[in-house]
Tab-separated table of C-alpha atoms in Angstrom:
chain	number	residue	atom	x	y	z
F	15	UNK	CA	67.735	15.485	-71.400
F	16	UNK	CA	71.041	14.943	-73.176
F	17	UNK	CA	71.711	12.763	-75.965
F	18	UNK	CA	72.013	9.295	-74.939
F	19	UNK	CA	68.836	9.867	-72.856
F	20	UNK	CA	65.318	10.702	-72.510
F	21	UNK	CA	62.204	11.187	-70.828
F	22	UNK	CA	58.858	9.727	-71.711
F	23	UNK	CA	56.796	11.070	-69.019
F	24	UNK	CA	56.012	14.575	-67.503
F	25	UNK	CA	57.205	15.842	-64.236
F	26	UNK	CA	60.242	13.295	-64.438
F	27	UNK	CA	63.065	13.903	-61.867
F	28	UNK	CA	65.357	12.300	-64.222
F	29	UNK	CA	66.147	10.944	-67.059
F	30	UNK	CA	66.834	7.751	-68.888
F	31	UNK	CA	69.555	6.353	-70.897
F	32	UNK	CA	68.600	4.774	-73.876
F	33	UNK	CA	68.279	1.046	-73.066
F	34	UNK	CA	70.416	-1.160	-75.492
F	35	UNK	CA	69.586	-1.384	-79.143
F	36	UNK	CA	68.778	2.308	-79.297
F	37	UNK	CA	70.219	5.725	-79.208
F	38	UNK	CA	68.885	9.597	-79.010
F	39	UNK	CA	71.521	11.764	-80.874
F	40	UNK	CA	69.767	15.060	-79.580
F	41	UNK	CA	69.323	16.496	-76.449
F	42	UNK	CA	65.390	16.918	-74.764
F	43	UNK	CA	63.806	13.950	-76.664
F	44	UNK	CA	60.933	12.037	-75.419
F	45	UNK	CA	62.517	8.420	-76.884
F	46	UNK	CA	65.285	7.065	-78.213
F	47	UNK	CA	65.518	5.654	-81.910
F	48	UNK	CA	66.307	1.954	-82.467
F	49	UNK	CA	69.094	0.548	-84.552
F	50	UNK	CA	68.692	-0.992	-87.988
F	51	UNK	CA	67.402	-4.791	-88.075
F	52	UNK	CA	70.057	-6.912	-87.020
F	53	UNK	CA	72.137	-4.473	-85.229
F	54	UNK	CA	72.655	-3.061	-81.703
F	55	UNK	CA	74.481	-1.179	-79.722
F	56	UNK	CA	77.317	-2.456	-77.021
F	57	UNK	CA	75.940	-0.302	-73.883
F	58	UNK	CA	73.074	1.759	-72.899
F	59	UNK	CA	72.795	5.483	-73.361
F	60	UNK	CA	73.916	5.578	-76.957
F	61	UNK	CA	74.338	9.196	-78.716
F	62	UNK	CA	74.566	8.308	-82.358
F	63	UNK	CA	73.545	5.800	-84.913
F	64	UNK	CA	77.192	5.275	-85.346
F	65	UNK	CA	76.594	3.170	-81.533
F	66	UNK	CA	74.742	0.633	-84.229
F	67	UNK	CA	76.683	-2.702	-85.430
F	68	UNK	CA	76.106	-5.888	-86.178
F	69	UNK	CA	74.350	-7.744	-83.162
F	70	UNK	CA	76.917	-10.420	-83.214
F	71	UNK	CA	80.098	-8.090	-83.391
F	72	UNK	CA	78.430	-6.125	-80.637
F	73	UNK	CA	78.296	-8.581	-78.242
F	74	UNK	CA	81.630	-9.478	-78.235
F	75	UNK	CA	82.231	-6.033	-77.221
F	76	UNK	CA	79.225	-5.816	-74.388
F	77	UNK	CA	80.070	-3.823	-71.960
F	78	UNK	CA	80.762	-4.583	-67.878
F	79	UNK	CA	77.142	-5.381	-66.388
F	80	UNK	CA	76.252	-6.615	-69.923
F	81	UNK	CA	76.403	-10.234	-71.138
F	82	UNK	CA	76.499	-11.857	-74.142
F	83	UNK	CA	72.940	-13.336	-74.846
F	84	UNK	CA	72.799	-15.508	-78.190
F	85	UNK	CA	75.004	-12.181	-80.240
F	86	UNK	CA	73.353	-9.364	-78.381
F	87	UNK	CA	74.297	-7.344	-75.285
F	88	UNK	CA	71.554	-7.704	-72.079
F	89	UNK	CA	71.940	-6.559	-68.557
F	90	UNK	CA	72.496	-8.529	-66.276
F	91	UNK	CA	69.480	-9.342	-63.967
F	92	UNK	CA	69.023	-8.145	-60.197
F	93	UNK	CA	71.108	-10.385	-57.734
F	94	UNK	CA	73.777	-10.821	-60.675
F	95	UNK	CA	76.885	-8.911	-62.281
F	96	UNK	CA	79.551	-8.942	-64.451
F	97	UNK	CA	82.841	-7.185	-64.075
F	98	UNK	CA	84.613	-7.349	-67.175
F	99	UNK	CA	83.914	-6.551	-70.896
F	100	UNK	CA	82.650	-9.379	-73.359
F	101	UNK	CA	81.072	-11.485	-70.293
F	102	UNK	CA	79.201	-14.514	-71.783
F	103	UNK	CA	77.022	-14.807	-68.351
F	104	UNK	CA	76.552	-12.917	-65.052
F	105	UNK	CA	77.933	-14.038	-61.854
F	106	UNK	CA	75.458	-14.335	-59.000
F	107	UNK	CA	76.264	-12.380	-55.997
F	108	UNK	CA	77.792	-14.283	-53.100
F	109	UNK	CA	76.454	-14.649	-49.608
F	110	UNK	CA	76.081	-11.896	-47.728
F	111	UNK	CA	76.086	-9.566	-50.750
F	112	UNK	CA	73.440	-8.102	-53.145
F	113	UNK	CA	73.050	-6.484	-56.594
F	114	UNK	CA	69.765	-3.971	-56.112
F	115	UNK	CA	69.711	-3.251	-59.904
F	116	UNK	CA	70.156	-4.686	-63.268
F	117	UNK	CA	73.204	-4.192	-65.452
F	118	UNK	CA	74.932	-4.104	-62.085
F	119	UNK	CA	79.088	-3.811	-62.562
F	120	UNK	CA	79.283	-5.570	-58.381
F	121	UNK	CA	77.910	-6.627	-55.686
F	122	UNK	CA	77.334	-4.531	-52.566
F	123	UNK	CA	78.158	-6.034	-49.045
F	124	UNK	CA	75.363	-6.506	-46.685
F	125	UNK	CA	75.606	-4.004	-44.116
F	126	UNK	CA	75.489	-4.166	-40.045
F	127	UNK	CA	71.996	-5.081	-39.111
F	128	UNK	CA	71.252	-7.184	-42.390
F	129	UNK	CA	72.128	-10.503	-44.267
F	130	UNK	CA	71.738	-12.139	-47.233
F	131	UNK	CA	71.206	-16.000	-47.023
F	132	UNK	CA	71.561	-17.078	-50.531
F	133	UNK	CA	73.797	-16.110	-53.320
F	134	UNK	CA	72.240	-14.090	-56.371
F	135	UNK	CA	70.483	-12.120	-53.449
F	136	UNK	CA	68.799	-8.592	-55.186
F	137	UNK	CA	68.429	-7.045	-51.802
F	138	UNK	CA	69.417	-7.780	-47.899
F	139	UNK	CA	67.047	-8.373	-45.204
F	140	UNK	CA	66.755	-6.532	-41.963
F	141	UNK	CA	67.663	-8.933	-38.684
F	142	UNK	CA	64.525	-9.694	-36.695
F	143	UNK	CA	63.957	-8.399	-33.228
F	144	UNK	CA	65.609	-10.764	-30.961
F	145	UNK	CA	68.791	-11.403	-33.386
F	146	UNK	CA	71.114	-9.201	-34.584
F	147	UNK	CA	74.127	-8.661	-37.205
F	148	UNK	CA	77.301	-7.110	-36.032
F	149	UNK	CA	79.677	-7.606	-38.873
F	150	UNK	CA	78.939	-6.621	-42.752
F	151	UNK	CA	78.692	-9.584	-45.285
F	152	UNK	CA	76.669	-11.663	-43.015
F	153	UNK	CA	74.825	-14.606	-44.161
F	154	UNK	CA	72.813	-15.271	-41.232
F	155	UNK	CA	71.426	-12.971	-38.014
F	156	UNK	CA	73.223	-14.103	-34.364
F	157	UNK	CA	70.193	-14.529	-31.691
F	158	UNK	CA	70.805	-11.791	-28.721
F	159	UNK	CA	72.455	-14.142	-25.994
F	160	UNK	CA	71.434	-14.351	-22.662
F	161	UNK	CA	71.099	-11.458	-20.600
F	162	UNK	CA	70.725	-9.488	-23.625
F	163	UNK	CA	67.438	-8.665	-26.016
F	164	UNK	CA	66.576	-6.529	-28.983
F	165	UNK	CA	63.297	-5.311	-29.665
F	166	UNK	CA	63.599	-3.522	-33.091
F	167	UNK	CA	64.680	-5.052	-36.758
F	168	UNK	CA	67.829	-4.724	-38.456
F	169	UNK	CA	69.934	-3.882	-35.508
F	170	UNK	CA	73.653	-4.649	-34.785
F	171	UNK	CA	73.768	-5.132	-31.282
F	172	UNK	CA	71.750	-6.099	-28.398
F	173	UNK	CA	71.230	-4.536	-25.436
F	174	UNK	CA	71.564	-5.391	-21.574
F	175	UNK	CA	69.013	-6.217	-19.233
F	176	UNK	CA	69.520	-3.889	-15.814
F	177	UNK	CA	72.097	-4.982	-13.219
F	178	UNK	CA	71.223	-8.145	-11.227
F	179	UNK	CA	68.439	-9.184	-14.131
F	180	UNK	CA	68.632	-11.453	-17.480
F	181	UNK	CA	66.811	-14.011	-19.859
F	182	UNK	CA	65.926	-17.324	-19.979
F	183	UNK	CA	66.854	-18.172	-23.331
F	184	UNK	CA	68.776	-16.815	-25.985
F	185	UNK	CA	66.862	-14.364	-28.286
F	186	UNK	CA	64.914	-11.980	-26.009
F	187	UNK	CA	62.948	-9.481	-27.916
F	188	UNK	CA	61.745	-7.085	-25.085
F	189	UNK	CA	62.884	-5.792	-21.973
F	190	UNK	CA	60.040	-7.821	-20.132
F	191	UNK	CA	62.474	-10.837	-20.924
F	192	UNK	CA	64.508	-9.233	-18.212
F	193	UNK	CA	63.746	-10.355	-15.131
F	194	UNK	CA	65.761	-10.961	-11.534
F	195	UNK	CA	68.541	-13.464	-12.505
F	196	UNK	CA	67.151	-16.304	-10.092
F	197	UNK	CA	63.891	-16.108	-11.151
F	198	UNK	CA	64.812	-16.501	-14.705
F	199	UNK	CA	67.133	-19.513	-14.013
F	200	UNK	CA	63.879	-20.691	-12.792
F	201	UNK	CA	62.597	-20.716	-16.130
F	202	UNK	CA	65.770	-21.698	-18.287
F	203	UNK	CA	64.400	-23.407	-21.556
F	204	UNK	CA	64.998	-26.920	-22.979
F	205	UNK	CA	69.220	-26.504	-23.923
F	206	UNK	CA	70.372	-24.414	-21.223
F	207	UNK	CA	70.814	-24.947	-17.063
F	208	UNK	CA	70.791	-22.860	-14.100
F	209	UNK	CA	74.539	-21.701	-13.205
F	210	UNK	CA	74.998	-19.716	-9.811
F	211	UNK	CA	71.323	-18.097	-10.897
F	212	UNK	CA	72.274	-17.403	-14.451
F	213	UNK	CA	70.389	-19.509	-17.560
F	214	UNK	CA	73.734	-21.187	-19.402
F	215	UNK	CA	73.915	-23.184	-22.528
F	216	UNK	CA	74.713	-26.543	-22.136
F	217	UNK	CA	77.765	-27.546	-23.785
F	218	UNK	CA	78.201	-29.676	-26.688
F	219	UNK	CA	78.053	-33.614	-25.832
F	220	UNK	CA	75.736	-32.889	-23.461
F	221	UNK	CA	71.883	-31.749	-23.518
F	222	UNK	CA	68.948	-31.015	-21.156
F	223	UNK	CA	65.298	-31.585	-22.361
F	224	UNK	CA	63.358	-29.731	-19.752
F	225	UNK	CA	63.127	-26.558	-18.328
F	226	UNK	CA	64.476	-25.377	-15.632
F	227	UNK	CA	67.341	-28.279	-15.443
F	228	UNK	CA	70.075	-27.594	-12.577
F	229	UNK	CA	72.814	-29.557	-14.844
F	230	UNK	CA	72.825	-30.851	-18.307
F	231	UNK	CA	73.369	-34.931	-19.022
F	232	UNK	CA	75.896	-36.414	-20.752
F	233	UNK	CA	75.124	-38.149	-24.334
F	234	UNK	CA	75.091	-41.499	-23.515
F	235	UNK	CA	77.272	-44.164	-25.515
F	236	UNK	CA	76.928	-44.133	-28.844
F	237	UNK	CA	75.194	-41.226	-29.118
F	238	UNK	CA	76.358	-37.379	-29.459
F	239	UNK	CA	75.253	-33.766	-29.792
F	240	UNK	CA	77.471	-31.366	-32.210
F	241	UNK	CA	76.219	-27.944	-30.851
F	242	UNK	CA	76.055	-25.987	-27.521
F	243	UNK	CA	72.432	-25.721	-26.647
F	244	UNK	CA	71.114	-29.152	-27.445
F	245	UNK	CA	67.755	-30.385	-26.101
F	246	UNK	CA	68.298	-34.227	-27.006
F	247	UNK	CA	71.494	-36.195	-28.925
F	248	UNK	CA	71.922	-38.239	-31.710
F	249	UNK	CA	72.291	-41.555	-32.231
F	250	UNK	CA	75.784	-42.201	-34.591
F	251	UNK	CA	75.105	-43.372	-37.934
F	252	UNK	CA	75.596	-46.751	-39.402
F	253	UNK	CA	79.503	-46.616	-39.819
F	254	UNK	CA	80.471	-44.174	-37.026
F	255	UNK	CA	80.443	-44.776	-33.254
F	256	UNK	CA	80.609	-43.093	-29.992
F	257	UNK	CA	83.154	-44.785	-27.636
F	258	UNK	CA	82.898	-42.693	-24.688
F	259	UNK	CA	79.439	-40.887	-22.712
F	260	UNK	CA	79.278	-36.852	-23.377
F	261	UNK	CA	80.309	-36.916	-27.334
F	262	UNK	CA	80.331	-34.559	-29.330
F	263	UNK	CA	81.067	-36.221	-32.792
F	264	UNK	CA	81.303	-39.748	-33.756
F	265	UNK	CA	84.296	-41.485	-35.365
F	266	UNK	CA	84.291	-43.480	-38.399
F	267	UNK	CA	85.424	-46.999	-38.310
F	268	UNK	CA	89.004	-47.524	-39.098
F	269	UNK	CA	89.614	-49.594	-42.241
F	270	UNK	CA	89.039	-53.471	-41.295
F	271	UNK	CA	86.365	-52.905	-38.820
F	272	UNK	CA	82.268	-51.866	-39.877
F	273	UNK	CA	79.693	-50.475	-37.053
């Protein structure tokens, strides 16, 4: 091992640089030497004792994927990263994105077939079977639409049932979804209706709450549904109101008026 690193175990692969606070200024040691009391270093894999200073000068000059923790240099946990020198905290990856390591300079983009959901993600998680991710940086997994299924994890597209078959719903994980097209519009779930023998989502302002619906209903007055695929509306909120049938928002009173 060179100096900066070591290796504290037989049959290692590879070895490791000396974490913060210590420093090996000779090559094939088994562990690194710490600094005096009161002093580190500014970065891992330190080759001399001259790496040593005073813990609070140090952390002024902590290095990108450090921070500066109370006068001394840490790294920066899993999920979290710092890009510039002399960083007082880490910044927590954004959506979609992950930091696998600590001390990490960046975040990595999730890539196709994966997604992070939260920020200050350490890792990205593989797309069930039935949904799938088909841009980097996602934040969420798309369920395979209609006519479509995927039966494996972490995948970035779906694929198509045979000619003249689909689905009844959105989401499919097997090919035994596929079936002939009237037969499945036989079966179209709660949110979608048959169309010409083909399972449809209903559009937004409207809804169907059964299966197999030939047509989806209109929100009544008052009432509304925001997304394509609803099974039931919404009644508006105290406030808001719905003048006409098939909404797909409410309004908000205009200044003067109250609902």
């Amino acid at each position: 091992c060179a100096a900066g690193s070591y290796a504290d175990e037989a049959r290692s692969s590879a070895c490791k640089a000396c974490p913060v606070g210590t420093y090996s200024d000779a090559a094939g040691t088994s562990n690194c030497l710490a600094c005096a009391a009161g002093e580190t270093t500014a970065q891992q894999g330190s080759q001399t004792s001259d790496a040593c200073m005073d813990s609070i000068v140090a952390a002024a000059d902590c290095q990108p994927g450090l921070m500066n923790s109370s006068g001394t240099c840490v790294q920066c946990p899993a999920g979290r990263y710092s890009a510039e020198q002399g960083a007082t905290a880490c910044t927590a990856c954004q959506i979609g994105s992950y930091a696998a390591f600590t001390g990490s300079t960046s975040c990595s983009w999730c890539s196709l077939g994966t997604f992070a959901a939260a920020a200050g993600s350490s890792a990205c998680s593989y797309c069930a079977a039935g949904s799938y991710a088909d841009e980097a940086r996602s934040s969420a997994c798309k369920a395979c639409p209609v006519g479509t299924y995927s039966d494996a994890a972490g995948t970035s597209n779906c694929l198509a049932c045979a000619a003249g078959e689909t689905t009844a719903q959105q989401g499919s994980q097997t090919s035994d979804a596929c079936m002939d097209s009237i037969v499945a519009a036989a079966d179209c779930q709660p949110g979608l209706m048959n169309s010409s023998g083909t399972c449809v989502q209903c559009p937004a302002g409207r809804y169907s709450a059964e299966q197999g619906a030939t047509a989806c209903t209109a929100c009544q007055i008052g009432s509304y549904a925001a997304f394509t695929g609803s099974t039931s509306c919404s009644w508006c909120s105290l406030g808001t109101f719905a003048a006409a049938a098939g909404s797909s928002a409410c309004s908000y009173c205009a200044a003067g008026s109250y609902a």
